Amino acid sequence: MSKARLLAGTAVVLVAAASQAFAQSNQQTAAAAEEIVVYGQGQTRQVQSVGAQEIEKVAPGTSPLQIIQKLPGVNYQAADPFGAYEWAVRISIRGFNQNQLGFTLDGVPLGDMSYGNHNGLHISRAVSAENIGNIEIAQGSGALDTASTSNLGGTLKFATRDPSQDFGVFTQFTGGTENTLRPFVRIETGELGTDGPRAMLSYGYSNVDKWKGDGKHKYHHLNGKIVQPFGEAELSAYFNYSDRREQDYQDLSLEMINRLGYDWDNLFPDYATALNLARRFQAGQSLPAPFATIDDAYFDASGLRKDKLGYISFDGPVSDNVEISAKVYGHDNKGQGSWITPYVPSPNGSPVSFRTTEYEINRIGALASATYAWESHDFNVGFWFEDNDFDQARRFYQMGTVSPERSVRNFQSNPFRTQFEFEFETKTRQFHIQDTYTYDDFTAFNFGFKSLRVTNTATPVVGTIAGTIKAKDHFLPQVGLTFRAPWDLQAFASYTENMRAFISAATGAAPFSTTQAGFDAIRNTLQPERSRTLEAGVRANYDAFNGVLAVYTVDFKNRLLVVSQGPGIIGAPNALSNVGSVSSKGVELGGTWNVTDTFSLFGSYAYNDAQYDDDTVDGAGRSTPTEGKRVVDAPKHLLKGELGYDDDTLFGKLGVSHTGKRFYTYLNDASVDSYTLVDVTLGYRFGANAGFAEGLEIQANFTNVLDEEYVSTIGSNGFGNTDPAGTFQTLQAGAPFQAFLTVRAQF
């Protein structure tokens, strides 16, 4: 018997046995604490969600992505304790990386959440975590109406909290390790008059030193939301402004970690050493110890992002059996990724220059759907339109000969060279229709499909690549079923097909990241990536215990990879190529046991077996034996556990997370070890008898309590075929032990 079957069989027995035991203890825990995780009761797909109460228990400023890392099958990595440093943030589910997942905020698309995002923005910039009301994850596939062109695998849906019915002021201040400073304030107007509008406005600021090297991460974040009820319907509007400036951590290799240690970093503010190393490198001279190569450390690097995001929406019934939802949105972004390069000298004689990749996004879109209820059927039809203009450029700026004269924390002007600049236009058109038939609280059947067409066009400003490529499929079906199983379990099963559109960019795995000849060679034959997901499972939903067991298989076709199109000696261009398929299968378990009214236990386990089905063949017919190798950054085992306590005065949480071994080369000859982290939260709420301190709350968060040294992010510079010497700089070290103290007050 295979390991996957053995695990699945064992899990079924355990869930069934636990179901009977916990069903008998319902009366003892009827008043148990609010659920830690909601396990998608009634959904035909594998779905879980966490609410605002859980979000509050992490250190303020923590990425919303980090909050859901404990859910089954979620592999989340970051190089800082908050998970806010975007260059190193990675999330993968069932072998799909974050560029193959879908992300939305209140239904508004956030794009593929890549670092150099061409069609959206990172969730940490779209909303302050304090203003999130709920996070829902579908590990296998999102709902048909999900506004995403990249959701081959799972979908993450973030929902903002509505303004309160009552006037109030919420304040919060966090300080701690690495000179962390994070004030946050939210003002609620309450309901203004009978059936009048209610609004909220919040501002958050973060100033955090890097945990190694020198440099800062600074963030300004403004959120506003207003809701106007109209009977059972409501009109709402949301606005977000974010200004994020992060100095980078140095990318590491296994060889560098062994030679220099986990805490090795860039040279900033030591500009003299950076100049000396660059001059010696350009003269062909050896470098002084401990430097082995010029890439061991750069002077400095950063990522800057300014975003404005907003929407206006209407949701509610327009008749006894018809409900509609309509939303228009807009997003404006200015971004810059930079590093001080020793490979290109400045015209004034400085051996280094300031290299940037610059981004501008301007997109507008609309979503609308209507649901018609007839007897036991809910018919739903909807569309999503988006027009996105994306400008991307690579530029070089002059650095000083003695002092830097430029800061990577500022947007630059007056370049001495523009290597390339392209204007990309992406038009997205999606339509869906589905029917959900509900027999009772346990039995439902849904069937539908979506039609998706995305057109990508490149126009050169500086450069030569021009043209259009399309990805389209007018029938991407989704079918699902839930029904009653023994022991009052709910069983579910679903099948989904999805397609990922091409990327409009001059970098990364995009059809335009090549020469005109390379693009012309693929534009009429390249097929978009596709997935077929089949999953099934059971849910337990009792007063004392809630849990889920799911099994799945995924067929991923047309995997796209940038490969050489011919012999290197003739200068053949690299281009995006179809390198075959991937097969994934696995088991996911999750459960919450409310032991008493105050104690709870949570645990999740995921087993994933994701393998490449084909050898990789480039345009010259050269083959790389990847068939049967494990997918990069897809650990076989993920295990999470939490012990929670909350008696309305004292509260706390002990969390343990284990991540299995991960490969970062396609030939599986290089990997990083498994690791286990322990985090602790402790807090106290002052009650009605506390006098002036009434309503005050103090919370302490401790991350990586055992101070484990480990590699967190892999693939920060992509993945390679092989790394026998361990010199590929594509790793980021995880943060050591950190401690933070938060004081909250609400008036």
XYZ file of C-alpha atoms in Angstrom:
747
model
C 0.000 0.000 0.000
C 1.346 3.483 -0.915
C 2.113 6.039 1.798
C -0.633 8.353 0.489
C -3.262 5.589 0.719
C -2.053 4.548 4.146
C -2.264 8.133 5.401
C -5.700 8.620 3.890
C -7.029 5.397 5.362
C -5.617 6.135 8.779
C -7.053 9.656 8.695
C -10.552 8.395 7.853
C -10.485 6.072 10.844
C -9.214 8.848 13.127
C -11.818 11.367 11.957
C -14.619 8.819 12.335
C -13.484 7.802 15.812
C -13.021 11.413 16.860
C -16.446 12.275 15.487
C -18.183 9.771 17.743
C -16.141 10.795 20.788
C -16.646 14.512 20.321
C -20.327 14.173 19.460
C -20.801 12.611 22.905
C -19.062 15.566 24.595
C -21.098 18.289 22.907
C -23.067 19.144 26.046
C -19.863 19.725 28.035
C -18.522 22.381 25.663
C -21.613 24.002 24.210
C -20.293 27.403 25.256
C -16.814 26.832 23.837
C -14.754 29.739 22.557
C -15.178 31.132 19.065
C -13.874 28.816 16.360
C -10.191 29.233 15.488
C -10.807 28.019 11.935
C -14.069 27.655 10.022
C -13.923 24.524 7.874
C -16.131 25.479 4.941
C -19.365 23.856 6.057
C -21.672 23.505 3.035
C -18.909 24.119 0.477
C -18.364 21.594 -2.297
C -14.639 22.414 -2.272
C -11.836 22.272 0.301
C -12.259 25.651 2.018
C -11.241 27.131 5.391
C -11.333 30.620 6.851
C -10.029 32.565 9.840
C -11.622 35.647 11.351
C -10.630 38.912 12.986
C -10.203 37.351 16.452
C -7.350 35.163 15.203
C -5.823 37.994 13.198
C -5.550 40.140 16.333
C -3.366 37.556 18.093
C -0.378 37.926 15.776
C 2.084 40.792 16.128
C 0.592 43.968 14.584
C 2.033 44.646 11.149
C 2.199 40.932 10.345
C 1.340 40.044 6.757
C -2.156 38.634 6.280
C -0.507 35.776 4.376
C 1.401 34.724 7.484
C -1.864 34.475 9.417
C -3.162 31.581 7.284
C 0.091 29.596 7.162
C -1.250 27.152 9.753
C -4.084 25.982 7.489
C -3.702 22.572 5.817
C -1.385 22.528 2.815
C -0.138 26.121 3.056
C 3.642 26.487 2.659
C 4.503 30.060 3.650
C 7.992 31.543 3.929
C 9.423 34.962 4.818
C 12.773 36.432 5.849
C 11.451 38.840 8.492
C 9.293 38.123 11.568
C 6.311 40.054 10.161
C 6.330 38.425 6.734
C 6.113 41.919 5.276
C 9.413 42.041 3.321
C 8.037 41.324 -0.129
C 11.198 40.167 -1.926
C 11.325 37.120 0.354
C 7.619 36.374 0.833
C 6.582 33.092 -0.785
C 3.439 31.023 -0.511
C 2.748 27.731 -2.270
C -0.186 25.332 -2.083
C -0.253 21.775 -3.428
C 2.884 22.396 -5.498
C 1.670 25.650 -7.066
C 3.655 28.802 -6.256
C 2.039 32.144 -5.495
C 2.214 33.253 -9.150
C -0.166 30.370 -9.897
C -2.671 31.229 -7.150
C -5.523 33.723 -7.047
C -5.861 36.665 -4.619
C -8.753 39.075 -4.081
C -9.753 41.753 -1.567
C -13.523 42.230 -1.232
C -13.677 40.609 -4.658
C -11.217 43.077 -6.233
C -8.374 41.242 -8.031
C -4.894 41.646 -6.539
C -3.082 39.961 -9.432
C -0.571 37.145 -9.046
C 1.241 38.731 -6.057
C 4.667 38.458 -7.660
C 7.403 40.824 -6.497
C 7.359 42.823 -9.737
C 3.596 42.541 -10.023
C 2.288 43.584 -13.443
C -1.428 43.363 -12.636
C -1.992 44.006 -8.944
C -0.400 44.464 -5.558
C 0.618 42.522 -2.496
C -2.095 42.041 0.141
C 0.140 43.743 2.736
C -0.148 46.935 0.665
C -3.862 46.576 -0.117
C -5.134 46.690 3.485
C -3.828 46.949 7.028
C -4.141 43.606 8.776
C -6.113 45.310 11.566
C -8.852 46.080 9.038
C -9.292 42.524 7.773
C -12.495 40.845 8.898
C -11.993 37.422 7.343
C -9.552 35.386 5.252
C -10.776 32.421 3.222
C -8.578 29.914 1.438
C -9.645 27.349 -1.138
C -6.673 24.997 -1.485
C -7.811 23.427 -4.742
C -9.729 26.053 -6.670
C -11.619 29.236 -6.080
C -15.239 29.893 -6.857
C -16.168 30.482 -10.498
C -16.659 34.192 -9.917
C -13.110 34.675 -8.559
C -11.489 37.606 -10.374
C -8.129 36.025 -11.132
C -6.258 34.943 -14.252
C -3.596 33.014 -12.292
C -5.586 30.680 -10.005
C -4.398 27.327 -11.316
C -4.198 26.170 -7.734
C -5.742 27.698 -4.654
C -7.438 31.025 -4.068
C -7.133 33.407 -1.130
C -10.027 35.791 -0.529
C -9.525 38.652 1.920
C -12.491 40.647 3.237
C -12.268 44.036 4.941
C -14.207 44.658 8.137
C -17.228 46.941 7.913
C -17.348 50.174 9.915
C -18.859 49.765 13.352
C -22.434 50.743 14.202
C -21.094 52.754 17.153
C -18.717 55.685 17.410
C -15.285 54.713 18.691
C -11.538 55.120 18.510
C -9.188 52.138 18.392
C -5.513 52.775 19.148
C -2.593 50.405 19.177
C 1.137 50.757 19.703
C 3.760 48.066 19.126
C 7.438 48.106 19.990
C 10.119 45.465 20.242
C 13.155 43.805 18.725
C 15.113 45.666 16.025
C 13.787 49.033 17.234
C 10.315 48.157 16.011
C 7.932 51.104 16.140
C 4.356 50.682 14.920
C 1.515 52.998 15.959
C -1.971 52.414 14.532
C -5.239 54.311 15.005
C -8.732 53.730 13.620
C -11.661 56.143 14.010
C -15.251 54.916 13.629
C -18.058 57.415 13.034
C -20.792 54.986 14.000
C -24.187 55.196 12.336
C -24.895 58.797 11.373
C -28.628 59.182 11.892
C -31.322 56.574 11.433
C -30.327 54.248 8.595
C -27.533 56.679 7.792
C -24.006 55.936 6.632
C -21.192 54.730 8.858
C -17.494 55.095 8.112
C -14.029 54.320 9.369
C -10.591 55.820 8.731
C -7.298 54.298 9.866
C -3.607 55.102 9.692
C -0.679 52.828 10.438
C 3.053 53.489 10.396
C 5.932 51.031 10.707
C 9.618 51.712 11.179
C 11.653 48.534 11.702
C 15.400 47.918 11.508
C 16.569 44.904 9.535
C 17.429 42.001 11.818
C 20.837 41.666 10.164
C 23.047 44.132 8.360
C 21.999 47.772 8.339
C 18.885 49.344 6.886
C 15.193 49.870 7.505
C 11.721 48.829 6.460
C 9.309 51.786 6.536
C 5.586 51.737 5.775
C 2.760 54.288 5.720
C -0.750 52.860 5.375
C -4.098 54.659 5.113
C -7.474 52.874 4.855
C -10.968 54.304 4.630
C -14.371 52.661 4.204
C -17.974 53.897 4.169
C -21.191 51.874 4.119
C -24.663 53.220 3.363
C -27.554 50.777 3.920
C -30.644 50.749 1.689
C -32.999 48.352 3.413
C -31.417 44.925 3.051
C -28.961 46.224 0.444
C -25.958 48.466 0.906
C -23.698 50.767 -1.028
C -20.064 50.794 0.069
C -16.794 52.418 -0.901
C -13.209 51.614 0.087
C -9.920 53.490 -0.353
C -6.360 52.388 0.356
C -3.057 54.266 0.187
C 0.257 52.563 0.866
C 3.863 53.792 0.769
C 6.368 50.989 1.373
C 10.166 51.321 1.362
C 12.271 48.252 2.169
C 16.035 47.825 2.109
C 16.883 44.323 0.974
C 18.541 41.389 2.638
C 21.379 39.784 0.675
C 20.436 36.626 -1.226
C 22.482 33.678 0.017
C 23.700 30.332 -1.272
C 24.410 27.165 0.697
C 28.138 27.749 0.158
C 27.844 31.304 1.509
C 25.919 30.146 4.567
C 28.639 27.595 5.356
C 31.418 30.140 4.792
C 29.879 33.387 6.039
C 26.933 32.403 8.226
C 23.191 33.027 8.213
C 23.583 36.655 9.337
C 25.711 37.749 6.367
C 24.246 40.748 4.557
C 24.838 43.725 2.247
C 27.611 46.251 2.979
C 25.484 49.336 3.687
C 26.567 51.858 4.954
C 30.210 50.893 4.169
C 30.488 52.571 0.754
C 34.307 52.608 0.757
C 34.457 48.795 0.851
C 31.882 48.585 -1.947
C 33.997 50.874 -4.141
C 37.185 48.931 -3.354
C 35.590 45.577 -4.192
C 34.145 46.904 -7.448
C 37.478 48.367 -8.580
C 39.364 45.146 -7.812
C 36.701 43.082 -9.593
C 36.814 45.253 -12.712
C 40.624 45.115 -12.746
C 40.592 41.323 -12.501
C 42.244 41.355 -9.074
C 41.506 38.973 -6.218
C 39.138 40.131 -3.518
C 40.152 40.483 0.137
C 38.892 38.005 2.726
C 36.185 37.059 3.492
C 34.888 37.871 -0.020
C 35.149 35.040 -2.525
C 33.157 36.639 -5.375
C 31.841 40.095 -6.174
C 28.318 38.744 -5.597
C 28.992 37.891 -1.949
C 27.691 41.316 -0.946
C 26.480 44.444 -2.710
C 26.478 47.913 -1.207
C 22.708 48.195 -0.934
C 19.379 47.273 -2.556
C 15.707 48.007 -2.000
C 12.102 47.746 -3.069
C 9.827 50.811 -3.155
C 6.075 50.745 -3.797
C 3.355 53.417 -3.739
C -0.214 52.237 -4.270
C -3.679 53.719 -4.424
C -6.579 51.267 -4.578
C -10.304 51.899 -4.352
C -13.742 50.613 -5.226
C -17.447 51.421 -5.071
C -19.886 48.523 -4.765
C -23.573 47.694 -4.400
C -24.778 44.429 -2.868
C -28.270 43.259 -2.031
C -31.687 42.117 -3.217
C -33.593 43.961 -5.929
C -36.669 41.703 -5.665
C -37.922 38.762 -3.620
C -35.776 36.271 -5.511
C -33.042 38.302 -7.235
C -29.837 39.593 -5.663
C -27.148 41.534 -7.450
C -23.574 42.502 -6.696
C -21.746 45.155 -8.696
C -18.368 46.786 -8.198
C -16.090 49.188 -10.063
C -12.472 49.580 -8.968
C -9.239 51.304 -9.810
C -5.589 50.829 -8.901
C -2.554 53.048 -9.444
C 0.974 51.899 -8.633
C 4.486 53.293 -8.810
C 7.314 50.907 -8.000
C 11.080 50.601 -8.069
C 13.364 47.660 -7.369
C 17.023 48.643 -7.119
C 20.521 47.484 -6.324
C 23.953 49.091 -6.467
C 25.724 47.090 -9.162
C 29.485 46.633 -9.607
C 28.900 45.288 -13.124
C 28.125 48.700 -14.686
C 30.359 51.687 -13.741
C 28.990 55.235 -13.624
C 30.060 57.799 -16.279
C 31.809 59.940 -13.630
C 34.328 57.191 -12.847
C 32.562 55.584 -9.906
C 32.976 51.788 -10.252
C 29.341 51.206 -9.269
C 25.985 52.422 -10.534
C 22.400 52.468 -9.294
C 20.339 49.940 -11.298
C 16.549 49.970 -11.146
C 13.619 48.068 -12.515
C 10.736 50.535 -12.531
C 7.017 49.845 -12.630
C 3.834 51.810 -13.205
C 0.382 50.223 -13.107
C -2.888 51.882 -14.000
C -5.845 49.544 -14.102
C -9.601 49.876 -13.952
C -12.183 47.141 -13.808
C -15.729 46.112 -13.076
C -17.358 43.016 -11.592
C -21.051 42.194 -11.530
C -23.179 39.148 -10.803
C -26.841 38.312 -10.326
C -28.362 35.386 -8.422
C -31.888 34.183 -9.139
C -33.471 31.913 -6.517
C -36.109 29.492 -7.802
C -37.377 26.711 -5.554
C -34.213 24.783 -4.538
C -32.012 26.359 -7.214
C -29.744 29.401 -7.122
C -28.793 30.469 -10.642
C -25.816 32.797 -10.753
C -24.371 34.658 -13.722
C -21.639 37.285 -13.782
C -18.747 38.954 -15.566
C -15.400 40.581 -14.865
C -13.739 43.167 -17.131
C -10.342 44.759 -16.555
C -8.085 47.026 -18.622
C -4.538 47.282 -17.311
C -1.741 49.545 -18.543
C 1.660 48.503 -17.228
C 4.913 50.346 -17.902
C 8.201 48.605 -17.092
C 11.717 49.999 -17.497
C 15.314 49.120 -16.608
C 17.496 52.171 -15.877
C 20.935 53.061 -14.523
C 21.785 56.119 -12.386
C 25.146 57.627 -11.525
C 26.637 57.004 -8.075
C 29.170 59.182 -6.276
C 32.919 58.588 -6.395
C 33.439 59.074 -2.635
C 29.976 59.033 -1.041
C 26.847 57.359 -2.447
C 24.994 60.639 -3.237
C 21.831 58.536 -3.724
C 19.663 56.521 -1.329
C 17.903 53.316 -2.288
C 14.991 54.460 -0.090
C 14.156 57.222 -2.605
C 12.696 57.112 -6.108
C 15.374 58.134 -8.618
C 15.571 60.640 -11.486
C 18.023 61.596 -14.273
C 19.298 58.187 -15.432
C 22.385 57.971 -17.609
C 21.032 54.919 -19.418
C 17.704 53.255 -20.096
C 18.278 49.625 -21.036
C 14.638 48.966 -21.926
C 11.178 50.388 -21.474
C 7.927 48.790 -22.590
C 4.276 49.704 -22.388
C 2.065 46.668 -21.861
C -1.688 46.557 -22.263
C -3.668 43.664 -20.798
C -7.375 43.231 -21.472
C -9.212 40.661 -19.344
C -12.727 39.445 -20.075
C -14.354 36.747 -17.918
C -17.912 35.426 -17.853
C -19.397 32.707 -15.638
C -22.678 30.916 -15.079
C -23.596 28.299 -12.503
C -26.488 26.600 -10.746
C -26.501 25.447 -7.131
C -29.172 22.959 -6.109
C -29.713 22.605 -2.350
C -31.729 19.703 -0.952
C -31.183 20.260 2.786
C -28.511 21.604 5.127
C -26.141 18.795 4.122
C -26.863 18.123 0.454
C -26.022 20.452 -2.417
C -24.927 20.166 -6.024
C -23.420 22.873 -8.175
C -22.359 22.992 -11.783
C -21.100 25.825 -13.926
C -18.320 27.127 -16.087
C -16.410 30.277 -16.817
C -15.165 31.735 -20.073
C -11.841 33.569 -19.910
C -9.981 35.600 -22.524
C -6.858 37.664 -21.831
C -5.062 39.685 -24.492
C -1.487 40.873 -23.847
C 0.123 43.537 -26.060
C 3.647 44.959 -25.842
C 4.717 48.300 -27.318
C 8.406 49.239 -27.072
C 9.559 52.668 -25.900
C 13.223 51.642 -25.632
C 13.735 48.164 -27.082
C 12.472 46.079 -29.967
C 9.901 43.555 -28.700
C 6.395 44.275 -29.977
C 3.319 42.178 -30.562
C 0.238 40.539 -29.107
C -0.440 37.140 -27.578
C -3.729 35.751 -26.273
C -4.859 33.115 -23.788
C -8.485 32.026 -24.018
C -10.824 29.208 -23.126
C -14.597 29.526 -23.334
C -15.399 26.451 -21.242
C -13.628 25.975 -17.912
C -16.052 23.820 -15.898
C -16.516 23.369 -12.173
C -18.776 20.775 -10.587
C -19.232 19.946 -6.901
C -21.322 17.930 -4.487
C -21.914 17.786 -0.733
C -23.962 15.141 1.049
C -24.608 13.626 4.462
C -22.212 10.873 5.562
C -22.232 8.554 8.629
C -21.703 10.067 12.117
C -23.253 13.344 10.901
C -20.211 14.055 8.779
C -20.510 16.118 5.608
C -18.822 14.652 2.544
C -17.799 16.766 -0.430
C -16.257 16.308 -3.871
C -15.395 18.673 -6.700
C -13.759 18.834 -10.115
C -12.361 22.053 -11.595
C -10.482 23.153 -14.704
C -8.500 26.392 -14.783
C -6.181 28.347 -17.068
C -3.432 30.838 -16.289
C -3.036 33.819 -18.602
C 0.324 34.973 -19.931
C 2.309 37.647 -18.079
C 2.698 41.139 -19.525
C 6.285 41.939 -18.523
C 9.823 42.116 -19.866
C 11.196 40.042 -16.983
C 10.403 36.682 -15.408
C 8.495 33.841 -17.059
C 6.784 36.096 -19.595
C 6.547 35.612 -23.378
C 8.013 39.123 -23.824
C 11.171 38.428 -21.759
C 13.165 37.575 -24.865
C 14.143 39.085 -28.217
C 11.744 39.854 -31.060
C 12.919 36.652 -32.760
C 12.267 34.678 -29.618
C 8.786 36.150 -29.232
C 7.918 35.593 -32.889
C 8.964 31.950 -32.532
C 6.407 31.250 -29.789
C 3.581 33.768 -30.176
C 1.372 31.555 -32.375
C 2.081 28.184 -30.770
C 2.593 28.780 -27.051
C -0.202 27.309 -24.920
C -1.163 28.766 -21.525
C -0.726 26.729 -18.351
C -3.740 24.642 -17.346
C -4.815 22.576 -14.359
C -7.402 19.934 -13.575
C -8.158 19.408 -9.895
C -10.164 16.571 -8.381
C -10.680 16.580 -4.626
C -12.906 14.889 -2.083
C -13.218 14.801 1.672
C -15.307 14.856 4.818
C -16.001 17.541 7.418
C -16.923 17.171 11.064
C -18.916 19.998 12.620
C -19.738 19.499 16.290
C -19.861 21.808 19.285
C -16.593 20.467 20.646
C -14.806 19.513 17.448
C -14.562 20.863 13.908
C -12.314 19.336 11.316
C -11.696 18.259 7.750
C -9.994 15.489 5.818
C -9.372 15.987 2.097
C -7.618 14.005 -0.604
C -6.787 15.411 -4.023
C -5.095 14.864 -7.339
C -3.985 17.625 -9.702
C -3.003 17.408 -13.372
C -0.968 20.499 -14.330
C -0.249 20.839 -18.075
C 1.779 23.181 -20.276
C 4.250 24.137 -17.552
C 6.070 27.214 -18.871
C 9.778 27.806 -18.320
C 12.321 30.170 -19.850
C 14.774 27.979 -21.807
C 17.331 28.432 -24.572
C 15.942 28.136 -28.104
C 19.200 27.004 -29.710
C 22.967 26.618 -29.278
C 24.426 29.378 -27.155
C 27.354 29.837 -29.572
C 25.036 31.344 -32.198
C 23.423 33.713 -29.727
C 19.985 32.131 -29.895
C 17.501 33.912 -27.622
C 15.897 32.474 -24.544
C 12.132 32.152 -24.749
C 9.200 30.803 -22.820
C 8.668 27.127 -23.614
C 6.223 24.370 -22.767
C 8.232 21.851 -20.742
C 5.499 19.323 -19.987
C 3.209 18.502 -17.114
C 3.194 18.003 -13.348
C 1.225 15.490 -11.298
C 0.317 16.147 -7.677
C -1.575 14.107 -5.145
C -1.945 14.444 -1.437
C -3.843 14.429 1.822
C -4.819 17.365 4.040
C -6.144 17.201 7.603
C -7.146 19.949 9.973
C -9.055 20.042 13.224
C -9.968 22.207 16.208
C -10.964 20.711 19.563
C -12.496 23.095 22.081
C -11.366 21.140 25.139
C -13.152 23.506 27.550
C -14.683 26.945 27.372
C -11.173 28.404 27.586
C -8.758 25.791 26.172
C -8.539 24.830 22.509
C -6.290 22.585 20.433
C -5.689 23.073 16.719
C -3.674 20.885 14.373
C -3.127 20.436 10.654
C -1.095 18.064 8.529
C -0.502 17.972 4.780
C 1.178 15.357 2.631
C 1.954 16.435 -0.928
C 3.619 14.400 -3.661
C 4.238 16.717 -6.630
C 6.468 15.466 -9.470
C 7.470 16.563 -12.963
C 6.082 14.201 -15.594
C 8.504 15.071 -18.403
C 12.124 15.841 -19.134
C 12.832 19.482 -19.949
C 13.792 19.998 -23.582
C 15.049 23.336 -24.937
C 14.711 24.723 -28.454
C 17.898 22.962 -29.591
C 16.632 19.549 -28.485
C 18.875 19.349 -25.410
C 17.205 17.385 -22.639
C 17.384 17.773 -18.860
C 16.220 14.626 -17.003
C 13.522 16.152 -14.790
C 10.941 13.361 -15.198
C 10.068 11.921 -11.792
C 11.838 14.724 -9.877
C 9.999 16.506 -7.104
C 8.601 19.969 -7.720
C 10.760 22.760 -6.314
C 9.592 24.473 -3.112
C 6.938 21.822 -2.500
C 7.643 20.078 0.826
C 6.174 16.611 1.214
C 5.236 17.195 4.836
C 3.746 20.214 6.609
C 2.694 19.906 10.242
C 1.190 22.685 12.380
C -0.175 22.709 15.918
C -1.544 25.266 18.406
C -2.582 25.261 22.031
C -4.822 28.223 22.809
C -6.236 29.729 25.992
C -8.725 32.606 26.349
C -10.914 33.345 29.380
C -11.780 36.891 28.228
C -9.115 38.255 30.571
C -6.008 36.142 30.077
C -5.271 34.797 26.614
C -2.389 33.086 24.918
C -1.251 30.732 22.208
C 1.620 28.298 21.727
C 2.223 27.451 18.076
C 4.537 24.856 16.548
C 5.194 24.634 12.803
C 7.223 21.999 10.947
C 8.228 22.385 7.293
C 9.778 19.462 5.455
C 12.771 19.322 3.140
C 12.521 21.465 -0.012
C 14.402 21.283 -3.323
C 15.434 24.406 -5.195
C 16.813 22.737 -8.351
C 14.792 20.890 -10.967
C 17.220 17.952 -10.838
C 16.754 17.731 -7.053
C 20.503 17.814 -6.403
C 20.233 20.798 -4.040
C 17.842 21.281 -1.147
C 17.382 22.954 2.224
C 16.740 21.031 5.421
C 13.447 20.745 7.247
C 12.930 22.995 10.245
C 10.571 23.524 13.170
C 9.563 26.885 14.645
C 7.879 27.731 17.941
C 5.907 30.965 18.468
C 4.215 32.225 21.636
C 1.506 34.841 22.264
C 0.560 36.067 25.760
C -2.005 38.731 26.596
C -4.147 40.369 29.266
C -7.401 42.349 28.965
C -8.330 44.818 31.699
C -11.977 44.519 32.677
C -14.701 46.747 34.116
C -13.079 46.898 37.566
C -9.757 48.226 36.259
C -10.638 51.900 36.620
C -8.864 54.125 34.081
C -7.341 51.000 32.478
C -10.749 49.553 31.571
C -10.686 48.293 27.991
C -6.889 48.290 27.849
C -5.200 45.218 26.393
C -1.549 44.178 26.550
C -0.133 41.524 24.267
C 3.347 40.034 23.888
C 4.429 38.094 20.782
C 7.548 35.924 20.639
C 8.615 34.455 17.296
C 11.142 31.668 16.693
C 11.370 31.134 20.440
C 14.052 28.432 20.102
C 16.168 30.770 17.930
C 16.551 28.184 15.190
C 18.857 28.956 12.270
C 17.177 27.940 9.043
C 16.650 28.768 5.386
C 13.180 30.205 4.949
C 12.644 31.464 1.409
C 13.991 29.523 -1.549
C 13.788 30.730 -5.128
C 14.280 34.435 -4.357
C 16.311 34.537 -7.592
C 14.383 31.735 -9.253
C 15.160 28.049 -9.554
C 17.916 26.347 -11.535
C 18.484 22.963 -13.126
C 21.405 22.019 -10.893
C 23.625 23.404 -8.106
C 26.248 20.761 -7.255
C 28.586 23.279 -5.596
C 25.813 25.056 -3.672
C 26.705 28.453 -5.141
C 23.282 29.498 -6.495
C 22.286 32.654 -4.581
C 18.553 32.122 -4.302
C 18.055 31.597 -0.551
C 16.973 33.848 2.310
C 17.680 33.129 5.965
C 14.761 33.126 8.395
C 14.613 35.656 11.207
C 16.009 34.676 14.630
C 14.157 35.053 17.952
C 12.148 38.284 18.081
C 9.911 39.815 20.774
C 7.201 42.476 20.510
C 4.915 44.181 23.001
C 1.571 45.701 21.980
C -0.751 47.964 23.954
C -4.326 48.414 22.681
C -7.124 50.672 23.814
C -10.606 51.265 22.498
C -12.765 54.232 23.432
